[in-house]
Structures are given as structure tokens and as C-alpha cells.
């Protein structure tokens, strides 16, 4: 005989107010926190080697790669940030190809960390990663990097997390982190995918939503037809969909990651729903003004605290920290009343290449007798004096592959001036984060303020990021 029992309602847990990252109090402490706690603070990007310890197939053509640092240290990062990874896709004896991937794991489990890679059959790197990165593979990394992340402390902690396709990876890091922390929170996740069986992490998402009353997860198939048995949403991102899943969106902090068109649509819809632009956080590589300013403030705080404990760190781990980069600066683009200033593509003024070089304050030509600060390019290379010269400014950039001289003012960032002059330099983020514009400086001096898109050994080899660099002298560049 089956005994029937009365089912009693399960009471909600009693929680502290708001969310706080585990390192937050360490960063604000004046009492000399213990070394283990201090190691978990995401102070600034570091260069390190990491070993793959596990691979986990995901649906939707994605694969999660679990890593641990080779030096045994934890990886301290904020949920939503990414790492820059050097992949030897062309062989160990060739230059590695850098790619940035969001961390999909939670920083509250710092001894291993995950990146989740979607395979693009037409791509250079992702097919190689899926085929070649196995347990035991060791790769060079730099990170954590990125201004797209949850705050270190939030008394209200009311979030709307929007993801499309592979954009679920940083959102997953945020959700895993929230689920692992005590404190009151109210989280709505809206995840757009291409097919019913293509939602990565769907089993874990369902589990979290079932056991954590703070979290609600919604799925949408976009504009695809509704398959039999589908219980989720359909249709592209619209104001009606947002109002259905989060009618109080204008009272939440919104974090969104996905294709550019998806993010542009989300921005427009959220603004129509009354969400203040300071509450909208997008994983655009170029970033928005508020995100950049927030990250700059966080870096400044980390630098201040790092300086306070610098002597203690040096005593306990001198050899290790000598190999690490200093805190990274941040290039902030120009703005006007309508937002970010964009290149206008105005033609640069052609000048006489035989015109005398500008003089330094002491009356001598700037850059030495051969036009460069170190006496010009190596013997046997093209003679830059024969190149056409465009632009105006007190300094000259000589692009040896293009065969062009470009005049520039010391305050101008090199990439924008070069691109307007027709010099082909690839670039994605334009803020020193992704490293895609990396070029070799044959001679001259630059001032570079990057966010982790270049490694110390590359700088030593003469490479620099023109997107976040200004010229201090005449330059000769291999581009």
C-alpha cells in the first residue's frame, strides 16, 4: 500500500541583500588581506601559460575547453571578461594567431577556467581549435581583459541578460557566478538560437532555473518556424518580447552579447522601453562611452590597491611578478554631443616630399640625418624619401610596404590617420583590446596605452598597436 503524504510548500531562502563578488572586500581592505584571498582579486591582465585539462562537446557546433594555469595560480577575472589566446595554427615555428574568447565559467571556481568556441568551418582558427586542442595542450594566454562584466557589488542586483548564438558564453559566466553567490537577485535570461536543439548549456540553464528561484530563463527561435513540441518563444527580438519576459526592463541592468545586428536592435528597443543608456551594457568590441569610463575607474582602483600591496607582493613572489605586465591604460575615443566620433574619410592634403623636415625646438631637424630617429630603415630596404607624402603634421610615418609617407600630429592615434591615407591595417576593436591591428615598428618611438591586446615579448620585438598609439618621433613601419 502506498502511503500518501501531504506536500508542504518550500519556503524561500533568507538571503543577505544584493550581490557581492568574493574579492570585493579584499580590494577595499586596509588591513592587509591574506595572500590567498589577494590572489583572487582581478587586478589586471597577466601573461601566462595554460594547460587544457578537459574538452566538453556542446550543441550548436560549440566546444568548451577547460584550462588551468601552468603555474598553479588561480585565474582571477570578472564574469563576462575574456582572454586572448595565442594559437599555433601555422606550426610551432611560425607566429601564433591571436584570438579572444569569452570566459564561460565562473570566477568563484578559479582553479580551472573555461572558454567555449563555436566552430566556423570557413574560419582559420576555430576549426583548428576543435581539431587540435586536447587535454595536455599548453597555450599562451593573456588576460583577463574586457569592460563587459558584472559589477563587484550591487545592492539591487536586478538583471536582464540577453544572448544570441555564441553570445551565450559571457552570459553563462555571469549566470553561473550569480547562482554560486549568496544574496538577493532577480535575473531574467532571454536566449535566441537558430534551432530547437542548438541552445548550448540548455541542460545547465534548465537546472539553474529549476533550483534557483532568483533566475528565469526564456528561449526564442527568432524568425524560424515553430517546430512540433516547441514550448519556447518565436520571433525576433521585439519590444513585445522584451515586455513579455521582463515588463520591468527599465528597472534592470541589461547585459547583451551576440551579433552586431542583434545588439543594435536590442539597444534601440531598450531605449524605447525607457531603459537608461547607463543601464545598457553591450559586448561591442568598440565599447560605449559609459562602459569605457566604468572600466577605466575600475582599473584605477585596482592600480591604487596594487600599489599599496606592491612591496608585499615583491617580497613573496618577486620572480613571478617581474614577468607580469604593469597595469594597462585605456584609450578613450573622442566624443561629441551625438556620441562616438567616427572617421570622416576626408582626403589628406598632399605635400611636397622634398619640403624641409620640421624642426625641433633647438632648431635641428627632427629624426636625425636620414629622416628617422635611429638613422632610417635598414640598408637594402626601399628609400622612404622617394615615397609620396600626404597629410599635415609635425611627424612623419613611413609605411614601407605601402610606399607612402603620412604626416601626423603627436596627439593623433596612428591607426586612424593611416587608414584614411589608404594604408591597409586590419582592426576590430580599435581600443588596444583585440590585437588585430598589430604591426612592426622598424624605427622610432611610440606611446602605447593598450588593454591587453599585445604581449611583452611582442613589444620587445618591435611590435605595437597603432589603434592606441601616438607617435613620439618620426616612425618607419612595416605596413
Short mmCIF file of C-alpha atoms in Angstrom, two decimals:
data_model
loop_
_atom_site.label_atom_id
_atom_site.label_comp_id
_atom_site.label_asym_id
_atom_site.label_seq_id
_atom_site.Cartn_x
_atom_site.Cartn_y
_atom_site.Cartn_z
CA UNK A 1 0.00 0.00 0.00
CA UNK A 2 1.33 3.38 -0.98
CA UNK A 3 1.49 5.90 1.83
CA UNK A 4 0.30 9.35 0.82
CA UNK A 5 1.89 12.33 2.48
CA UNK A 6 0.91 15.96 2.46
CA UNK A 7 3.26 18.05 0.36
CA UNK A 8 4.24 21.21 2.18
CA UNK A 9 5.29 24.37 0.42
CA UNK A 10 9.02 25.01 0.37
CA UNK A 11 9.88 28.35 1.90
CA UNK A 12 12.13 30.77 0.10
CA UNK A 13 15.70 31.02 1.45
CA UNK A 14 16.50 34.01 3.59
CA UNK A 15 19.29 35.96 1.92
CA UNK A 16 21.52 38.92 2.50
CA UNK A 17 20.75 41.97 0.43
CA UNK A 18 22.31 42.27 -3.03
CA UNK A 19 25.30 40.52 -4.60
CA UNK A 20 28.98 40.98 -3.86
CA UNK A 21 31.89 39.35 -5.66
CA UNK A 22 34.17 37.38 -3.32
CA UNK A 23 37.16 39.64 -3.96
CA UNK A 24 35.32 42.92 -3.43
CA UNK A 25 36.14 43.28 0.25
CA UNK A 26 39.73 42.25 -0.36
CA UNK A 27 40.12 45.08 -2.87
CA UNK A 28 38.76 47.60 -0.37
CA UNK A 29 40.53 46.24 2.69
CA UNK A 30 43.13 48.30 4.54
CA UNK A 31 44.07 45.51 6.93
CA UNK A 32 46.48 43.56 4.74
CA UNK A 33 44.42 40.66 3.40
CA UNK A 34 45.84 37.16 3.34
CA UNK A 35 47.81 36.15 0.26
CA UNK A 36 45.32 33.50 -0.87
CA UNK A 37 42.44 35.99 -0.79
CA UNK A 38 44.52 38.64 -2.53
CA UNK A 39 45.35 36.20 -5.35
CA UNK A 40 41.67 36.01 -6.27
CA UNK A 41 41.40 39.74 -6.97
CA UNK A 42 41.25 40.52 -10.73
CA UNK A 43 43.87 43.27 -10.56
CA UNK A 44 44.97 43.48 -14.19
CA UNK A 45 45.78 41.28 -17.22
CA UNK A 46 48.71 38.90 -16.96
CA UNK A 47 50.62 36.76 -19.42
CA UNK A 48 50.55 33.07 -18.51
CA UNK A 49 50.64 29.55 -19.91
CA UNK A 50 47.58 27.34 -19.52
CA UNK A 51 47.05 23.60 -19.98
CA UNK A 52 43.85 22.11 -21.35
CA UNK A 53 42.52 19.52 -18.89
CA UNK A 54 39.13 18.68 -20.42
CA UNK A 55 37.01 19.19 -23.52
CA UNK A 56 33.21 19.18 -23.34
CA UNK A 57 31.16 19.00 -26.57
CA UNK A 58 28.23 21.41 -26.62
CA UNK A 59 25.30 21.57 -29.02
CA UNK A 60 25.21 24.16 -31.78
CA UNK A 61 28.70 23.38 -33.08
CA UNK A 62 30.36 24.59 -29.87
CA UNK A 63 33.01 23.04 -27.65
CA UNK A 64 34.02 24.00 -24.12
CA UNK A 65 37.73 23.80 -23.30
CA UNK A 66 38.63 23.62 -19.62
CA UNK A 67 42.07 25.03 -18.70
CA UNK A 68 44.23 25.51 -15.64
CA UNK A 69 47.19 27.82 -15.32
CA UNK A 70 50.52 26.01 -15.70
CA UNK A 71 51.98 27.94 -12.77
CA UNK A 72 49.25 26.65 -10.45
CA UNK A 73 47.84 30.11 -9.72
CA UNK A 74 44.10 30.79 -9.92
CA UNK A 75 42.76 32.85 -12.81
CA UNK A 76 41.12 35.89 -11.27
CA UNK A 77 38.57 37.55 -13.57
CA UNK A 78 35.21 39.28 -13.57
CA UNK A 79 32.21 37.41 -15.03
CA UNK A 80 31.85 38.50 -18.65
CA UNK A 81 35.55 39.14 -19.38
CA UNK A 82 37.66 37.28 -21.94
CA UNK A 83 41.20 36.03 -22.53
CA UNK A 84 43.43 36.50 -25.55
CA UNK A 85 44.87 33.15 -26.68
CA UNK A 86 47.85 32.52 -28.99
CA UNK A 87 47.10 29.53 -31.26
CA UNK A 88 49.98 27.96 -33.26
CA UNK A 89 47.73 27.27 -36.25
CA UNK A 90 50.63 27.60 -38.71
CA UNK A 91 53.06 25.46 -36.73
CA UNK A 92 55.23 25.95 -33.67
CA UNK A 93 57.96 27.64 -35.71
CA UNK A 94 55.59 30.33 -37.09
CA UNK A 95 53.96 33.33 -35.44
CA UNK A 96 50.90 32.35 -33.44
CA UNK A 97 47.46 33.68 -34.37
CA UNK A 98 45.73 35.55 -31.55
CA UNK A 99 42.03 35.23 -30.86
CA UNK A 100 39.94 36.49 -27.95
CA UNK A 101 37.35 34.21 -26.35
CA UNK A 102 34.94 34.97 -23.55
CA UNK A 103 35.31 33.02 -20.33
CA UNK A 104 32.18 30.94 -19.83
CA UNK A 105 32.99 29.63 -16.34
CA UNK A 106 32.51 31.38 -13.00
CA UNK A 107 35.39 33.18 -11.26
CA UNK A 108 34.13 31.71 -7.99
CA UNK A 109 35.76 28.45 -9.17
CA UNK A 110 39.12 29.96 -10.13
CA UNK A 111 41.39 26.91 -10.23
CA UNK A 112 40.13 25.99 -13.67
CA UNK A 113 38.50 28.20 -16.29
CA UNK A 114 36.51 27.58 -19.47
CA UNK A 115 36.38 29.06 -22.94
CA UNK A 116 33.63 27.93 -25.29
CA UNK A 117 34.41 28.07 -29.02
CA UNK A 118 31.89 27.84 -31.85
CA UNK A 119 33.36 26.17 -34.91
CA UNK A 120 33.15 28.20 -38.12
CA UNK A 121 34.07 25.78 -40.95
CA UNK A 122 35.27 28.71 -43.08
CA UNK A 123 37.39 30.22 -40.30
CA UNK A 124 41.13 29.95 -39.75
CA UNK A 125 41.30 29.39 -36.02
CA UNK A 126 38.11 27.76 -34.68
CA UNK A 127 38.35 24.58 -36.83
CA UNK A 128 41.98 24.20 -35.75
CA UNK A 129 40.98 24.64 -32.11
CA UNK A 130 38.25 22.00 -32.31
CA UNK A 131 40.60 19.56 -34.05
CA UNK A 132 43.85 20.12 -32.16
CA UNK A 133 43.24 21.40 -28.62
CA UNK A 134 43.07 18.35 -26.37
CA UNK A 135 43.80 17.56 -22.71
CA UNK A 136 47.51 18.22 -22.31
CA UNK A 137 47.68 21.04 -24.89
CA UNK A 138 49.51 24.07 -23.49
CA UNK A 139 48.76 27.54 -24.89
CA UNK A 140 49.97 31.05 -24.17
CA UNK A 141 47.28 33.41 -22.89
CA UNK A 142 46.84 36.99 -21.79
CA UNK A 143 44.01 38.19 -19.61
CA UNK A 144 41.57 38.78 -18.20
CA UNK A 145 40.51 41.65 -20.45
CA UNK A 146 37.25 43.46 -21.10
CA UNK A 147 34.86 46.06 -19.73
CA UNK A 148 31.75 43.88 -20.22
CA UNK A 149 31.20 42.33 -16.81
CA UNK A 150 29.00 42.35 -13.71
CA UNK A 151 29.79 44.92 -11.02
CA UNK A 152 31.84 43.90 -7.99
CA UNK A 153 28.94 44.84 -5.72
CA UNK A 154 25.29 45.55 -6.45
CA UNK A 155 22.75 46.26 -3.72
CA UNK A 156 19.79 45.79 -6.09
CA UNK A 157 21.14 43.07 -8.45
CA UNK A 158 18.25 43.09 -10.94
CA UNK A 159 19.48 41.94 -14.34
CA UNK A 160 18.19 41.22 -17.84
CA UNK A 161 20.70 39.03 -19.70
CA UNK A 162 20.27 38.87 -23.49
CA UNK A 163 22.17 36.36 -25.63
CA UNK A 164 22.07 35.29 -29.27
CA UNK A 165 24.01 32.31 -30.59
CA UNK A 166 27.59 32.15 -29.30
CA UNK A 167 26.88 35.30 -27.28
CA UNK A 168 25.70 32.97 -24.53
CA UNK A 169 29.31 32.38 -23.38
CA UNK A 170 29.91 35.54 -21.28
CA UNK A 171 26.25 35.48 -20.20
CA UNK A 172 26.81 31.94 -18.94
CA UNK A 173 29.74 33.15 -16.86
CA UNK A 174 27.52 35.82 -15.32
CA UNK A 175 24.67 33.40 -14.60
CA UNK A 176 26.96 30.76 -13.09
CA UNK A 177 28.50 33.41 -10.88
CA UNK A 178 25.16 34.74 -9.65
CA UNK A 179 23.95 31.19 -8.95
CA UNK A 180 27.07 30.48 -6.88
CA UNK A 181 26.79 33.61 -4.74
CA UNK A 182 24.56 34.28 -1.74
CA UNK A 183 22.38 37.36 -1.80
CA UNK A 184 19.16 38.67 -3.23
CA UNK A 185 18.93 38.90 -7.01
CA UNK A 186 16.34 38.93 -9.77
CA UNK A 187 17.68 37.61 -13.09
CA UNK A 188 15.90 37.13 -16.42
CA UNK A 189 17.75 35.40 -19.29
CA UNK A 190 16.48 35.63 -22.88
CA UNK A 191 18.43 33.34 -25.22
CA UNK A 192 17.91 33.45 -29.01
CA UNK A 193 19.01 30.42 -31.06
CA UNK A 194 18.76 29.14 -34.61
CA UNK A 195 17.18 25.76 -33.93
CA UNK A 196 15.41 23.96 -31.12
CA UNK A 197 18.31 21.59 -30.48
CA UNK A 198 21.01 24.24 -30.81
CA UNK A 199 20.93 26.01 -27.45
CA UNK A 200 24.28 25.48 -25.76
CA UNK A 201 24.23 24.83 -21.99
CA UNK A 202 20.45 24.21 -22.14
CA UNK A 203 20.59 21.40 -19.57
CA UNK A 204 22.51 23.51 -17.07
CA UNK A 205 20.31 26.51 -17.74
CA UNK A 206 17.22 24.40 -17.05
CA UNK A 207 18.78 23.09 -13.84
CA UNK A 208 19.72 26.53 -12.54
CA UNK A 209 16.25 27.88 -13.29
CA UNK A 210 14.67 24.90 -11.51
CA UNK A 211 16.66 25.19 -8.27
CA UNK A 212 17.37 28.91 -8.05
CA UNK A 213 14.22 30.98 -7.58
CA UNK A 214 16.18 34.13 -8.44
CA UNK A 215 16.58 33.05 -12.09
CA UNK A 216 14.13 32.78 -15.00
CA UNK A 217 15.28 31.53 -18.44
CA UNK A 218 13.42 32.05 -21.74
CA UNK A 219 14.33 30.69 -25.18
CA UNK A 220 13.38 32.05 -28.59
CA UNK A 221 13.85 30.63 -32.09
CA UNK A 222 13.95 34.00 -33.77
CA UNK A 223 12.04 34.11 -37.05
CA UNK A 224 12.20 30.36 -37.64
CA UNK A 225 9.05 28.31 -37.93
CA UNK A 226 7.84 26.75 -34.70
CA UNK A 227 8.69 23.01 -34.61
CA UNK A 228 6.31 20.47 -33.12
CA UNK A 229 6.55 20.34 -29.35
CA UNK A 230 8.39 23.65 -29.02
CA UNK A 231 7.28 25.43 -25.83
CA UNK A 232 9.55 28.47 -26.06
CA UNK A 233 9.15 31.80 -27.80
CA UNK A 234 9.38 32.51 -31.51
CA UNK A 235 10.12 35.68 -33.39
CA UNK A 236 12.96 38.11 -33.47
CA UNK A 237 13.80 40.42 -30.61
CA UNK A 238 10.97 42.96 -30.30
CA UNK A 239 9.62 45.33 -27.68
CA UNK A 240 6.71 42.92 -27.17
CA UNK A 241 9.06 40.01 -26.47
CA UNK A 242 11.09 42.08 -24.01
CA UNK A 243 7.91 43.24 -22.30
CA UNK A 244 6.71 39.64 -22.04
CA UNK A 245 9.85 38.30 -20.33
CA UNK A 246 10.78 41.44 -18.38
CA UNK A 247 7.97 44.00 -18.14
CA UNK A 248 10.15 45.91 -15.67
CA UNK A 249 13.14 46.10 -18.01
CA UNK A 250 13.60 49.79 -17.32
CA UNK A 251 14.42 48.90 -13.72
CA UNK A 252 17.15 46.41 -14.59
CA UNK A 253 20.76 46.43 -15.62
CA UNK A 254 20.88 44.87 -19.10
CA UNK A 255 23.82 42.82 -20.40
CA UNK A 256 23.65 41.66 -24.02
CA UNK A 257 26.03 39.70 -26.24
CA UNK A 258 25.53 38.47 -29.80
CA UNK A 259 25.91 39.51 -33.44
CA UNK A 260 26.15 43.22 -34.17
CA UNK A 261 22.69 43.42 -35.73
CA UNK A 262 21.15 41.79 -32.68
CA UNK A 263 22.89 44.22 -30.34
CA UNK A 264 21.89 47.24 -32.42
CA UNK A 265 18.26 46.08 -32.33
CA UNK A 266 18.45 45.45 -28.59
CA UNK A 267 19.83 48.92 -27.96
CA UNK A 268 17.04 50.61 -29.92
CA UNK A 269 14.30 48.56 -28.27
CA UNK A 270 15.63 49.04 -24.76
CA UNK A 271 15.79 52.79 -25.23
CA UNK A 272 12.16 52.77 -26.46
CA UNK A 273 11.19 50.87 -23.32
CA UNK A 274 12.73 53.59 -21.20
CA UNK A 275 15.93 51.80 -20.18
CA UNK A 276 18.57 54.41 -19.46
CA UNK A 277 21.69 54.09 -21.60
CA UNK A 278 23.80 53.87 -18.45
CA UNK A 279 21.99 50.58 -17.68
CA UNK A 280 22.71 49.01 -21.08
CA UNK A 281 25.93 47.02 -21.41
CA UNK A 282 26.84 45.52 -24.78
CA UNK A 283 29.72 43.26 -25.80
CA UNK A 284 30.69 45.53 -28.68
CA UNK A 285 34.46 45.39 -29.24
CA UNK A 286 34.46 49.14 -29.72
CA UNK A 287 32.56 49.65 -26.46
CA UNK A 288 30.44 52.62 -25.48
CA UNK A 289 31.44 55.66 -23.50
CA UNK A 290 29.92 54.57 -20.21
CA UNK A 291 31.45 51.10 -20.32
CA UNK A 292 34.87 52.54 -21.09
CA UNK A 293 34.64 55.03 -18.25
CA UNK A 294 33.50 52.32 -15.82
CA UNK A 295 36.40 50.09 -16.80
CA UNK A 296 38.81 52.98 -16.51
CA UNK A 297 37.60 53.66 -12.97
CA UNK A 298 37.95 50.01 -12.04
CA UNK A 299 41.47 49.86 -13.42
CA UNK A 300 42.38 52.99 -11.47
CA UNK A 301 41.06 51.41 -8.27
CA UNK A 302 42.98 48.21 -8.95
CA UNK A 303 46.16 50.17 -9.61
CA UNK A 304 45.82 52.10 -6.35
CA UNK A 305 45.34 48.94 -4.32
CA UNK A 306 48.04 47.08 -6.21
CA UNK A 307 50.49 49.88 -5.39
CA UNK A 308 49.62 49.61 -1.70
CA UNK A 309 50.49 45.92 -1.63
CA UNK A 310 53.30 46.06 -4.20
CA UNK A 311 56.05 45.74 -1.61
CA UNK A 312 54.41 42.70 -0.02
CA UNK A 313 53.90 41.07 -3.42
CA UNK A 314 57.52 41.72 -4.37
CA UNK A 315 58.75 40.07 -1.15
CA UNK A 316 56.63 36.95 -1.60
CA UNK A 317 56.75 36.40 -5.36
CA UNK A 318 59.44 38.63 -6.83
CA UNK A 319 60.47 36.37 -9.69
CA UNK A 320 56.89 35.67 -10.74
CA UNK A 321 55.60 39.22 -10.78
CA UNK A 322 58.68 40.57 -12.55
CA UNK A 323 57.48 38.74 -15.65
CA UNK A 324 53.99 40.26 -15.50
CA UNK A 325 52.93 43.45 -17.31
CA UNK A 326 52.12 46.61 -15.45
CA UNK A 327 48.53 47.80 -15.25
CA UNK A 328 47.15 48.68 -18.65
CA UNK A 329 45.97 52.13 -19.63
CA UNK A 330 42.91 52.76 -21.75
CA UNK A 331 42.41 54.63 -24.99
CA UNK A 332 39.21 56.61 -24.92
CA UNK A 333 37.93 57.72 -28.34
CA UNK A 334 36.65 61.21 -28.99
CA UNK A 335 33.02 62.13 -28.46
CA UNK A 336 30.65 64.89 -29.34
CA UNK A 337 27.03 65.54 -28.35
CA UNK A 338 25.83 62.74 -30.64
CA UNK A 339 28.20 60.05 -29.39
CA UNK A 340 31.41 58.48 -30.62
CA UNK A 341 33.30 60.41 -33.27
CA UNK A 342 33.84 58.39 -36.44
CA UNK A 343 36.45 58.80 -39.15
CA UNK A 344 35.12 61.08 -41.85
CA UNK A 345 37.38 59.82 -44.62
CA UNK A 346 38.31 63.37 -45.64
CA UNK A 347 41.14 63.40 -48.19
CA UNK A 348 44.53 64.14 -46.73
CA UNK A 349 46.40 67.08 -48.16
CA UNK A 350 49.29 66.14 -50.42
CA UNK A 351 52.53 67.93 -49.58
CA UNK A 352 55.89 68.23 -51.25
CA UNK A 353 58.10 65.28 -50.23
CA UNK A 354 61.15 67.47 -50.76
CA UNK A 355 59.94 70.03 -48.24
CA UNK A 356 62.34 70.56 -45.34
CA UNK A 357 61.75 68.44 -42.23
CA UNK A 358 60.07 70.19 -39.31
CA UNK A 359 62.50 71.44 -36.74
CA UNK A 360 62.75 70.59 -33.09
CA UNK A 361 62.79 73.38 -30.52
CA UNK A 362 66.58 73.54 -30.71
CA UNK A 363 66.47 74.16 -34.47
CA UNK A 364 67.76 70.73 -35.60
CA UNK A 365 65.77 68.51 -37.96
CA UNK A 366 63.56 66.09 -36.04
CA UNK A 367 64.60 62.47 -36.51
CA UNK A 368 68.29 62.51 -37.43
CA UNK A 369 70.10 62.93 -40.74
CA UNK A 370 68.23 60.11 -42.53
CA UNK A 371 64.73 61.13 -41.50
CA UNK A 372 64.32 58.52 -38.77
CA UNK A 373 65.21 58.64 -35.10
CA UNK A 374 67.61 55.74 -35.49
CA UNK A 375 69.11 56.75 -38.80
CA UNK A 376 66.36 55.34 -41.04
CA UNK A 377 65.44 51.81 -42.14
CA UNK A 378 67.95 49.06 -42.70
CA UNK A 379 70.18 49.11 -45.75
CA UNK A 380 68.62 47.49 -48.82
CA UNK A 381 65.05 48.48 -47.93
CA UNK A 382 63.08 50.97 -50.06
CA UNK A 383 64.08 54.61 -49.72
CA UNK A 384 61.23 56.38 -47.92
CA UNK A 385 62.39 59.73 -49.29
CA UNK A 386 61.05 58.67 -52.69
CA UNK A 387 57.52 57.92 -51.37
CA UNK A 388 54.57 60.25 -51.90
CA UNK A 389 53.71 62.21 -48.78
CA UNK A 390 50.20 63.05 -47.62
CA UNK A 391 48.72 64.72 -44.60
CA UNK A 392 49.83 67.53 -42.38
CA UNK A 393 51.57 67.35 -39.05
CA UNK A 394 54.92 67.69 -37.38
CA UNK A 395 55.90 64.00 -37.58
CA UNK A 396 56.21 61.55 -40.48
CA UNK A 397 55.08 57.91 -40.63
CA UNK A 398 56.86 55.96 -43.36
CA UNK A 399 54.90 52.84 -44.38
CA UNK A 400 57.45 50.66 -46.15
CA UNK A 401 55.13 48.06 -47.69
CA UNK A 402 52.61 50.65 -48.88
CA UNK A 403 55.28 53.03 -50.10
CA UNK A 404 53.76 56.12 -48.51
CA UNK A 405 54.73 58.81 -46.04
CA UNK A 406 51.96 60.21 -43.84
CA UNK A 407 52.34 63.36 -41.76
CA UNK A 408 50.76 63.15 -38.30
CA UNK A 409 50.43 65.27 -35.18
CA UNK A 410 51.74 63.74 -31.92
CA UNK A 411 48.24 63.75 -30.39
CA UNK A 412 46.65 61.69 -33.21
CA UNK A 413 46.26 57.93 -32.98
CA UNK A 414 48.28 56.27 -35.69
CA UNK A 415 45.69 53.78 -36.96
CA UNK A 416 43.01 56.27 -37.95
CA UNK A 417 45.43 58.52 -39.80
CA UNK A 418 46.99 55.55 -41.60
CA UNK A 419 43.65 54.10 -42.68
CA UNK A 420 42.39 57.43 -44.01
CA UNK A 421 45.55 57.61 -46.08
CA UNK A 422 44.85 54.20 -47.62
CA UNK A 423 47.30 52.10 -45.60
CA UNK A 424 45.82 48.62 -45.17
CA UNK A 425 45.87 47.70 -41.47
CA UNK A 426 43.19 45.36 -40.17
CA UNK A 427 41.45 46.36 -36.94
CA UNK A 428 38.47 45.20 -34.89
CA UNK A 429 38.17 46.87 -31.51
CA UNK A 430 40.33 50.00 -32.02
CA UNK A 431 40.95 50.20 -28.28
CA UNK A 432 44.04 48.04 -27.78
CA UNK A 433 42.00 45.03 -26.67
CA UNK A 434 41.96 42.50 -29.51
CA UNK A 435 45.43 42.90 -31.04
CA UNK A 436 44.18 42.61 -34.62
CA UNK A 437 46.00 45.77 -35.83
CA UNK A 438 49.44 44.68 -34.58
CA UNK A 439 52.31 45.89 -36.80
CA UNK A 440 56.10 46.07 -36.62
CA UNK A 441 57.85 49.36 -35.89
CA UNK A 442 61.19 49.37 -37.72
CA UNK A 443 62.38 52.57 -36.07
CA UNK A 444 61.07 55.41 -33.97
CA UNK A 445 59.22 55.73 -30.66
CA UNK A 446 55.52 55.46 -29.84
CA UNK A 447 53.41 55.92 -26.74
CA UNK A 448 51.03 52.97 -26.43
CA UNK A 449 48.10 52.66 -24.00
CA UNK A 450 46.63 49.20 -24.54
CA UNK A 451 44.23 46.88 -22.73
CA UNK A 452 45.98 43.57 -23.18
CA UNK A 453 45.99 43.07 -26.95
CA UNK A 454 49.76 42.68 -27.12
CA UNK A 455 52.31 40.69 -25.15
CA UNK A 456 55.51 41.92 -23.56
CA UNK A 457 57.69 39.77 -25.82
CA UNK A 458 55.95 41.23 -28.87
CA UNK A 459 56.64 44.76 -27.67
CA UNK A 460 60.28 43.78 -27.14
CA UNK A 461 60.33 42.51 -30.73
CA UNK A 462 59.23 45.93 -32.03
CA UNK A 463 55.51 45.32 -32.48
CA UNK A 464 52.87 47.83 -31.39
CA UNK A 465 49.13 48.53 -31.68
CA UNK A 466 48.54 51.63 -33.84
CA UNK A 467 44.92 51.88 -32.66
CA UNK A 468 46.00 53.01 -29.21
CA UNK A 469 49.41 54.51 -30.01
CA UNK A 470 50.61 58.01 -30.73
CA UNK A 471 53.91 58.92 -32.35
CA UNK A 472 56.66 60.46 -30.22
CA UNK A 473 59.11 60.70 -33.12
CA UNK A 474 59.16 60.02 -36.83
CA UNK A 475 58.35 56.36 -37.44
CA UNK A 476 59.23 53.72 -40.02
CA UNK A 477 56.55 51.00 -40.04
CA UNK A 478 56.40 47.61 -41.77
CA UNK A 479 52.95 48.06 -43.27
#
